[in-house]
Short mmCIF file of C-alpha atoms (C1' of nucleotides) in Angstrom, two decimals:
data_model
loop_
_atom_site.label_atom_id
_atom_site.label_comp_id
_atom_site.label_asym_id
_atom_site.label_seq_id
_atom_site.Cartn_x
_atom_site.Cartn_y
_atom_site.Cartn_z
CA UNK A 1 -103.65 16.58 141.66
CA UNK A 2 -103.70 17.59 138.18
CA UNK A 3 -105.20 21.15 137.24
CA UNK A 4 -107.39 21.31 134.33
CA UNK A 5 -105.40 24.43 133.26
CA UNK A 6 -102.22 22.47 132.93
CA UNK A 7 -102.38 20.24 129.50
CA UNK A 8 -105.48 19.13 130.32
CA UNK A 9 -106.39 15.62 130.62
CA UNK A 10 -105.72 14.16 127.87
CA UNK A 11 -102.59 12.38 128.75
CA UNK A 12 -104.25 10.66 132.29
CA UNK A 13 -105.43 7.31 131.83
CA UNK A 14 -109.06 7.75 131.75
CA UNK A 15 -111.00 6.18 134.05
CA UNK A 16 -112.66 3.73 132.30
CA UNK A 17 -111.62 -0.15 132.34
CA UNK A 18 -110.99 -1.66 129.44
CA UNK A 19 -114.89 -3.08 129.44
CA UNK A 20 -115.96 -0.21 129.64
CA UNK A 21 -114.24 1.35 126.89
CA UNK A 22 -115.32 -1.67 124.50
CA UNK A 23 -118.78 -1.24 125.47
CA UNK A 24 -118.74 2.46 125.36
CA UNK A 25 -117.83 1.73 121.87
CA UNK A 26 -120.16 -1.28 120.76
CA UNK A 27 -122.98 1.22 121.76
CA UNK A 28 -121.86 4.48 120.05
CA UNK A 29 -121.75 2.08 117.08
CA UNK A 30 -125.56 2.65 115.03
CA UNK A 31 -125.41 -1.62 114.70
CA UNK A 32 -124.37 -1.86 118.22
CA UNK A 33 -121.61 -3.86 116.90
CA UNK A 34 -118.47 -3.32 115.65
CA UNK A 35 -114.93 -5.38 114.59
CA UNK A 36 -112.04 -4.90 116.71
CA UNK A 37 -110.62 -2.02 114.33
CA UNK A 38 -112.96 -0.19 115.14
CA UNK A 39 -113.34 -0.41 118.36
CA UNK A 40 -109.52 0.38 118.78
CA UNK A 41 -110.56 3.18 116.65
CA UNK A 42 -113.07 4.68 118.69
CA UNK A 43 -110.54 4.60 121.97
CA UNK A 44 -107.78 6.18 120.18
CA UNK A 45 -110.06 8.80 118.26
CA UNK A 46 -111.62 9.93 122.24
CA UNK A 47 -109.02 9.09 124.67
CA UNK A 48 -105.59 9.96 123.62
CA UNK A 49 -103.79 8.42 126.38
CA UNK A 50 -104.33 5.18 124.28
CA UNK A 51 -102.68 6.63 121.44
CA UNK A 52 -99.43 5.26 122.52
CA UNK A 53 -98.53 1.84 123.95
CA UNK A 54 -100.96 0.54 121.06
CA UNK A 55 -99.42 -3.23 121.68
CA UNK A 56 -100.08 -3.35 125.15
CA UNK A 57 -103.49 -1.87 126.01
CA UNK A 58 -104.94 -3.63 122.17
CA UNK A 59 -103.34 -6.96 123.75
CA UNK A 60 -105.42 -6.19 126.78
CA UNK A 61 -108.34 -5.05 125.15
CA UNK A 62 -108.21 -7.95 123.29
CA UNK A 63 -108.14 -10.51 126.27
CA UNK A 64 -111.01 -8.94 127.80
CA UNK A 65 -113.25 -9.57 124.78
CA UNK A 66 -112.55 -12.63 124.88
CA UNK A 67 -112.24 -13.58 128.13
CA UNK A 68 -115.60 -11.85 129.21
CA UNK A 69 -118.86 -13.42 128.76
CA UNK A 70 -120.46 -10.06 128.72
CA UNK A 71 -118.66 -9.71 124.89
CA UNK A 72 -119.97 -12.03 122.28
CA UNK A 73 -118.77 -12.05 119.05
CA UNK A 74 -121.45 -11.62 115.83
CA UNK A 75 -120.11 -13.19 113.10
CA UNK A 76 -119.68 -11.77 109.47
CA UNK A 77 -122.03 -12.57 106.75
CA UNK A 78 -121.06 -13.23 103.20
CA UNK A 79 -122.21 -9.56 102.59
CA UNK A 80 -120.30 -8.14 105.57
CA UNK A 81 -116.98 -8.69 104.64
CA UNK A 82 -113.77 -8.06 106.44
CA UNK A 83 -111.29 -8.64 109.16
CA UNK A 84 -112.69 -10.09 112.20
CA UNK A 85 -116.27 -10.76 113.66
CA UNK A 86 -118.36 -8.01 115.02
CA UNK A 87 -118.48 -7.35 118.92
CA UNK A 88 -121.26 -6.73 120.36
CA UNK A 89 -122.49 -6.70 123.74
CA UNK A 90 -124.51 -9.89 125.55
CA UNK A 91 -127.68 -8.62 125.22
CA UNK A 92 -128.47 -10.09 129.14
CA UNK A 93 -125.53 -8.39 130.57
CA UNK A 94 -127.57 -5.68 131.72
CA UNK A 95 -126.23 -2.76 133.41
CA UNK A 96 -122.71 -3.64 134.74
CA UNK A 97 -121.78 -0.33 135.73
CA UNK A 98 -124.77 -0.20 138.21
CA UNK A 99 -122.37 0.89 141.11
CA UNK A 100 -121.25 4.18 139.06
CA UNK A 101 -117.93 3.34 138.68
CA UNK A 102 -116.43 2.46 134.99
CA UNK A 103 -113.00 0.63 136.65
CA UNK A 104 -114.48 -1.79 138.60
CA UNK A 105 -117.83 -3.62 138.30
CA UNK A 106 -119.75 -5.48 140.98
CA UNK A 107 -119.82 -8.71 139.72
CA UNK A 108 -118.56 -9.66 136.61
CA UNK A 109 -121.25 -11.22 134.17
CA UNK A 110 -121.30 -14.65 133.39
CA UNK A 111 -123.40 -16.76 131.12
CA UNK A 112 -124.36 -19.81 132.49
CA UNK A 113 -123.34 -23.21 131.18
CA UNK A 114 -126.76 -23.60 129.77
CA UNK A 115 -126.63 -20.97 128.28
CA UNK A 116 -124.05 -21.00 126.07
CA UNK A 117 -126.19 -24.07 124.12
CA UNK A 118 -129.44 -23.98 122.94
CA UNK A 119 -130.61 -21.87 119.96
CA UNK A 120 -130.52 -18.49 121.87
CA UNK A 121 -127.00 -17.69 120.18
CA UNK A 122 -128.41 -17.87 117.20
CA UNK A 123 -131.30 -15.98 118.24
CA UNK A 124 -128.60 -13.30 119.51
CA UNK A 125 -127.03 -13.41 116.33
CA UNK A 126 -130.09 -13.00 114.02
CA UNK A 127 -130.66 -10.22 116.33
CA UNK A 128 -128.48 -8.17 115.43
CA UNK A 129 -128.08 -8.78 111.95
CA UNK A 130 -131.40 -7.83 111.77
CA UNK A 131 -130.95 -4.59 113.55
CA UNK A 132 -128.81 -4.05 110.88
CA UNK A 133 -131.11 -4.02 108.15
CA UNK A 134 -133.53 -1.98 110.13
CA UNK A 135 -131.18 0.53 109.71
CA UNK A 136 -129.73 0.13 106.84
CA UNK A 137 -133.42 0.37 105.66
CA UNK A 138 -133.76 3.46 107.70
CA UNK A 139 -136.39 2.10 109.93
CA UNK A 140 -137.99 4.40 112.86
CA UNK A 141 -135.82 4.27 115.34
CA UNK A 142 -136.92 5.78 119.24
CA UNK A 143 -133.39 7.38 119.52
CA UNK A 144 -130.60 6.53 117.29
CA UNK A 145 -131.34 3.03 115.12
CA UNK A 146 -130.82 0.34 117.18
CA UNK A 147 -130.51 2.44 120.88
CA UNK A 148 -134.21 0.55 122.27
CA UNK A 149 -133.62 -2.55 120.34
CA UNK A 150 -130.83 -4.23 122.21
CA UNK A 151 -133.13 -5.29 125.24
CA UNK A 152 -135.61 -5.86 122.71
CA UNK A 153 -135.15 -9.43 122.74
CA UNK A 154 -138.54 -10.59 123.51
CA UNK A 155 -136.76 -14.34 123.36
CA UNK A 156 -134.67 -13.72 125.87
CA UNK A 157 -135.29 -13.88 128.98
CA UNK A 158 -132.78 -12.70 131.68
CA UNK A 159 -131.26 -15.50 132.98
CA UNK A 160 -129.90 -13.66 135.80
CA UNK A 161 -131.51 -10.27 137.08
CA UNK A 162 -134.73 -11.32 138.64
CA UNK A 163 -136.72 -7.89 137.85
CA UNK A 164 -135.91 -5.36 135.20
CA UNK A 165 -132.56 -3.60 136.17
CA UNK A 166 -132.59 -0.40 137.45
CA UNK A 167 -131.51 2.36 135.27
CA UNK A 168 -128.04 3.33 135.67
CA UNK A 169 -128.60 6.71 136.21
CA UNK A 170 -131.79 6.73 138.08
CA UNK A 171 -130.98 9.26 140.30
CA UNK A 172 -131.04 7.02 143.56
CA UNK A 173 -128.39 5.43 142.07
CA UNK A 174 -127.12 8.81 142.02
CA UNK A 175 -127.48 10.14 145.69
CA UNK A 176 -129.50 7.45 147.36
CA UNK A 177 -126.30 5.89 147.84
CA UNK A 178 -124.22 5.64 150.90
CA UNK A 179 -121.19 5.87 149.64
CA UNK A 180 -119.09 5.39 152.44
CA UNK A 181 -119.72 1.47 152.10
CA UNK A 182 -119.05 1.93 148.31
CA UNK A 183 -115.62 0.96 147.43
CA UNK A 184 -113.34 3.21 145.77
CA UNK A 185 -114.26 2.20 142.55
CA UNK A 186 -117.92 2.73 142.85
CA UNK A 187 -116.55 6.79 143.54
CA UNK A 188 -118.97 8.60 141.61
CA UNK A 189 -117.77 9.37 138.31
CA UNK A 190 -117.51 13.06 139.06
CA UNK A 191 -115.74 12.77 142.19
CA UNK A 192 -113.34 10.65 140.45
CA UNK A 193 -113.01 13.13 137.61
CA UNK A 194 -112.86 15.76 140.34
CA UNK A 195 -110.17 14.05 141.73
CA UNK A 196 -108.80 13.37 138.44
CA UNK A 197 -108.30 17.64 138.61
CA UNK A 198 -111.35 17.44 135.77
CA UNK A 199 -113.45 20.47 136.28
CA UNK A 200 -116.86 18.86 137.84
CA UNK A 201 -119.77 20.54 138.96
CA UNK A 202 -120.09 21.17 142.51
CA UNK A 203 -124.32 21.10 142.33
CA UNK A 204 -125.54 17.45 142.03
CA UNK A 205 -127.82 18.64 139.36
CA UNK A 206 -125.05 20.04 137.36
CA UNK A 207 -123.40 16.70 138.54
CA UNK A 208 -126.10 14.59 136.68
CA UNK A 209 -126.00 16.83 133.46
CA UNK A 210 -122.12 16.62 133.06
CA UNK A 211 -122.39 12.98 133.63
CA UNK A 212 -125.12 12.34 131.31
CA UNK A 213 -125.61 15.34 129.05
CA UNK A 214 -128.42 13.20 127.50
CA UNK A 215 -130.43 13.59 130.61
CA UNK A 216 -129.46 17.23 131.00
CA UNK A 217 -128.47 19.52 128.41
CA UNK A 218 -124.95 19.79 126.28
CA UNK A 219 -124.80 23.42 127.24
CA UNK A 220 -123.41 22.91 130.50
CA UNK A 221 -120.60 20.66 129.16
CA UNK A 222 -118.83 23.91 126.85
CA UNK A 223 -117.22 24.80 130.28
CA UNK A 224 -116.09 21.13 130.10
CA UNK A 225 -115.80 21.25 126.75
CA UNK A 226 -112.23 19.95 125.88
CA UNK A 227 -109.74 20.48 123.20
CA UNK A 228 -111.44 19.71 119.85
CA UNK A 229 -110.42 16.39 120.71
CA UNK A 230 -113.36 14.52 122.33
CA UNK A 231 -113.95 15.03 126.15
CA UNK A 232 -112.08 14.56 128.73
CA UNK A 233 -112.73 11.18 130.54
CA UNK A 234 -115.66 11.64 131.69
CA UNK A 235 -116.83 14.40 130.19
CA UNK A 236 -119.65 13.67 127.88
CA UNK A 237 -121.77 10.57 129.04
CA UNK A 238 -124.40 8.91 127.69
CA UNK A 239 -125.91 5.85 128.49
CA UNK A 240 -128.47 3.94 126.34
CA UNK A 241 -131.15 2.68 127.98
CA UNK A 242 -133.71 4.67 127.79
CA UNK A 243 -136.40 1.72 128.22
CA UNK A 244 -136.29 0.53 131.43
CA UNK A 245 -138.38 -2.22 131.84
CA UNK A 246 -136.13 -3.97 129.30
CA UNK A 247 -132.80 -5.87 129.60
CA UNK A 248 -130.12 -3.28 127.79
CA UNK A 249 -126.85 -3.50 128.74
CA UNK A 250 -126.33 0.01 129.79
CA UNK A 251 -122.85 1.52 129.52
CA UNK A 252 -121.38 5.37 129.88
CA UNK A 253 -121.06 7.10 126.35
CA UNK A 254 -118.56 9.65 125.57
CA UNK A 255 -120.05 11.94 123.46
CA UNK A 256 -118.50 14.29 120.94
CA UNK A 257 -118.60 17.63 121.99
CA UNK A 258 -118.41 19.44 118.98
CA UNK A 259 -121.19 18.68 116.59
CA UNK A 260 -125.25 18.09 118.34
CA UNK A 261 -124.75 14.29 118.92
CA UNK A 262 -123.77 13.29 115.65
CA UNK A 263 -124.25 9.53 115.37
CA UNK A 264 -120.88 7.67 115.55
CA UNK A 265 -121.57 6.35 111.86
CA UNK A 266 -120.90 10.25 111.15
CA UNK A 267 -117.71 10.19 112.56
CA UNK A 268 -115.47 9.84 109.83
CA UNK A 269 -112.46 7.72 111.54
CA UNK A 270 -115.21 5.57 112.66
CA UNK A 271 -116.31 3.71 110.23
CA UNK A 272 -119.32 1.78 110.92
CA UNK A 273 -120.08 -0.91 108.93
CA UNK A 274 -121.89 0.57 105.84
CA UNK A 275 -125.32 -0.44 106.02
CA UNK A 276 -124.57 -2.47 102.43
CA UNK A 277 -126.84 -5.22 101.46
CA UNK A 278 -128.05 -7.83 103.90
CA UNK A 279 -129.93 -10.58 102.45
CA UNK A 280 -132.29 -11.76 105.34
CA UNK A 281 -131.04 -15.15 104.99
CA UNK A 282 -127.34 -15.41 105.93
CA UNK A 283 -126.35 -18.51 104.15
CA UNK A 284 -123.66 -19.18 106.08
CA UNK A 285 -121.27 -22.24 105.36
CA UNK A 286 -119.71 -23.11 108.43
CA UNK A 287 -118.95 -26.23 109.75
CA UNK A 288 -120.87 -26.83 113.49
CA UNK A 289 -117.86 -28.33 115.13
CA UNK A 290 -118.48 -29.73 118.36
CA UNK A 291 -120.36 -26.86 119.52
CA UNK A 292 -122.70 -28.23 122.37
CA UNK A 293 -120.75 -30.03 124.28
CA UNK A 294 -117.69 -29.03 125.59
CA UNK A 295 -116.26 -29.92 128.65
CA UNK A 296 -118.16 -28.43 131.33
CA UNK A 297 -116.95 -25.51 133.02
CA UNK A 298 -114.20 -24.48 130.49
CA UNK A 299 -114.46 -21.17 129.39
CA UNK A 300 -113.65 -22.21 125.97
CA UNK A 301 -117.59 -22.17 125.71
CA UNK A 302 -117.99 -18.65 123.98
CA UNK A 303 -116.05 -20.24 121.09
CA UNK A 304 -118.63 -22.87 120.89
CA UNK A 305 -121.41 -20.56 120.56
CA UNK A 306 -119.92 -18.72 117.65
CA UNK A 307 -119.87 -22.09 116.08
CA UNK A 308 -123.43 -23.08 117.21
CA UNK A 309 -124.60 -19.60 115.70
CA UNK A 310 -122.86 -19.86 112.32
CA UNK A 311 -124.39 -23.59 111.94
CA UNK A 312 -127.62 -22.69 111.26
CA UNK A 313 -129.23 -20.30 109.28
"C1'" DA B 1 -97.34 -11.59 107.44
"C1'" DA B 2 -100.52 -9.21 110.12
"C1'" DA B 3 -104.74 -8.94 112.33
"C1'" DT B 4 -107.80 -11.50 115.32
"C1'" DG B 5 -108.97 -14.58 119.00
"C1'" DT B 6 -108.10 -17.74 123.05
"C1'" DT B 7 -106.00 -19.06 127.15
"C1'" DT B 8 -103.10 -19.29 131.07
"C1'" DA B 9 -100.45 -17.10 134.55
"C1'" DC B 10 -99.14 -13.40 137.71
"C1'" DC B 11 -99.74 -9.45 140.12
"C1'" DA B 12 -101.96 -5.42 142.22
"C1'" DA B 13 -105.72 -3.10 143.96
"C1'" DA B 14 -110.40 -3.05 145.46
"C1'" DT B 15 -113.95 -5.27 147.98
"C1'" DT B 16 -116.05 -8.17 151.23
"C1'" DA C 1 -107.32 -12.35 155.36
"C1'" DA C 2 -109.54 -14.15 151.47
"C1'" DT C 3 -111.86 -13.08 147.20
"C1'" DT C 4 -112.69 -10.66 143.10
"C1'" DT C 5 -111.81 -7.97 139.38
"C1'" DG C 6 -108.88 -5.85 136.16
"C1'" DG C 7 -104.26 -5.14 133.60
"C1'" DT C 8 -100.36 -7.13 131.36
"C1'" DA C 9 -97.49 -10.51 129.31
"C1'" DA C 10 -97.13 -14.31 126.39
"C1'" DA C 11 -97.85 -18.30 123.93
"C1'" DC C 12 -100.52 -20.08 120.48
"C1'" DA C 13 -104.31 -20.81 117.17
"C1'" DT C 14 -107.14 -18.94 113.42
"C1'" DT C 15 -108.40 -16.04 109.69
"C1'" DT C 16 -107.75 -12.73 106.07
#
DNA sequence: AAATGTTTACCAAATT
DNA sequence: AATTTGGTAAACATTT
């Protein structure tokens, strides 16, 4: 078992899954969106482990943004330019990290068939393109720009969770768990980080507060406190929903230690996209190619919607 | 060309 | 024991 003394974490694999590191990202990100760069960006810049091996994990990262349903891609408008479409997460995925653990989630999120049609991409899309002129304007934001406005989506409706999904963090979630029928995976983040030979907080409350500093208070985490390079693992977590009677997808959020919560934008290797000019009406010029129907049951049908979302507007 | 995206296949580990 | 979920490799396709 590693010692925290030794060289510290920073070379273990942290224990995050590759969806959870992309989400992590997408919501650090002010937009709650961000191209692949910089989403590579944000996992090299916290986790060094991923600073080597770049091919393989990116490859990997890649695949799962694809390949997941809970990723959708947001793509540019003429005044966004760049490499890439935005990522950003399905804003019905809810909390997929419910069980506690960041390497394995309890059922993987799907979007119905049905789903995939229909206007609602474009709904999803408009959506967050128009987060991003609330903040580019600056707008009043409950905490950080668009932090409540992801399960703000009055149009939709969650297809899957029958009531509101229970915050992440709610503290039953916490203790009013039997763990023993939890698998491995659902090990509670600071027993895995404990494990890990991170330095975790015997006292559950002290357990909560290094898990979510949001909740709690920083202070406790300078014990933690790692190298000036961002937290170990787990270290600094922060989830964002903070309304929750809405559908957010909620995901763990490394935070940076050093300065008070200092929005990612203010991070200068991650470079959000600079709230530049958006003209309300993306006047996009894309071709609509065979986006509704596809063969049924192919999973080719997250490329449709990007189609479906670029044809109007 | 290099960065991005999609897909398929295999394998291992976790979960049921 | 059978399923699921996640990681990796790889082959392509698409876009910048």
């Amino acid at each position: 078992m590693p010692r925290p003394g030794k060289n510290s974490y920073s070379d273990q694999k942290p224990p995050y899954s590759y969806i959870s590191l992309t989400a992590m990202a997408i919501q650090s990100s002010t937009e709650k969106m961000l191209p692949l760069s910089d989403i590579y960006k944000f996992i090299m810049d916290r986790f060094p482990y991923y600073r080597e091996n770049t091919q393989r994990w990116q490859n990997s990262l890649r695949h799962n943004l694809s390949f997941n349903d809970c990723f959708i891609k947001i793509p540019r408008r003429p005044d966004q330019p760049g490499k890439g479409s935005f990522w950003a997460l399905h804003p019905d995925c809810g909390d997929m990290f419910e069980n506690g653990s960041f390497l394995r989630r309890r059922k993987r999120f799907k979007v119905h068939r049905a789903e995939h049609l229909a206007s609602k991409n474009q709904q999803m899309i408009h959506y967050f393109h128009h987060q991003h002129n609330q903040t580019k304007l600056g707008l009043p934001t409950s905490d950080g720009p668009a932090v409540a406005g992801i399960g703000r989506l009055p149009h939709f409706q969650p297809y899957n969770q029958s009531s509101g999904f229970k915050h992440p963090f709610a503290i039953e979630n916490i203790i009013g768990r039997d763990y023993k029928g939890v698998m491995t995976g659902g090990l509670p983040l600071a027993s895995m980080m404990h494990h890990l030979g991170y330095p975790v907080p015997s006292q559950l409350s002290n357990m909560v507060s290094s898990m979510w500093p949001h909740v709690g208070m920083m202070d406790s985490m300078t014990s933690m406190a790692v190298s000036q390079e961002y937290g170990h693992f787990g270290v600094p977590m922060k989830t964002i929903c903070h309304a929750p009677t809405q559908t957010i997808p909620a995901v763990p959020m490394p935070i940076k230690p050093t300065a008070s919560l200092p929005p990612v934008s203010a991070i200068p290797s991650l470079t959000v996209n600079p709230p530049s000019m958006c003209s309300a009406t993306a006047t996009q010029a894309a071709v609509p190619t065979s986006l509704l129907e596809q063969s049924p049951g192919t999973h080719s049908d997250k490329t449709g919607m990007l189609h479906s979302v670029l044809v109007h507007s």
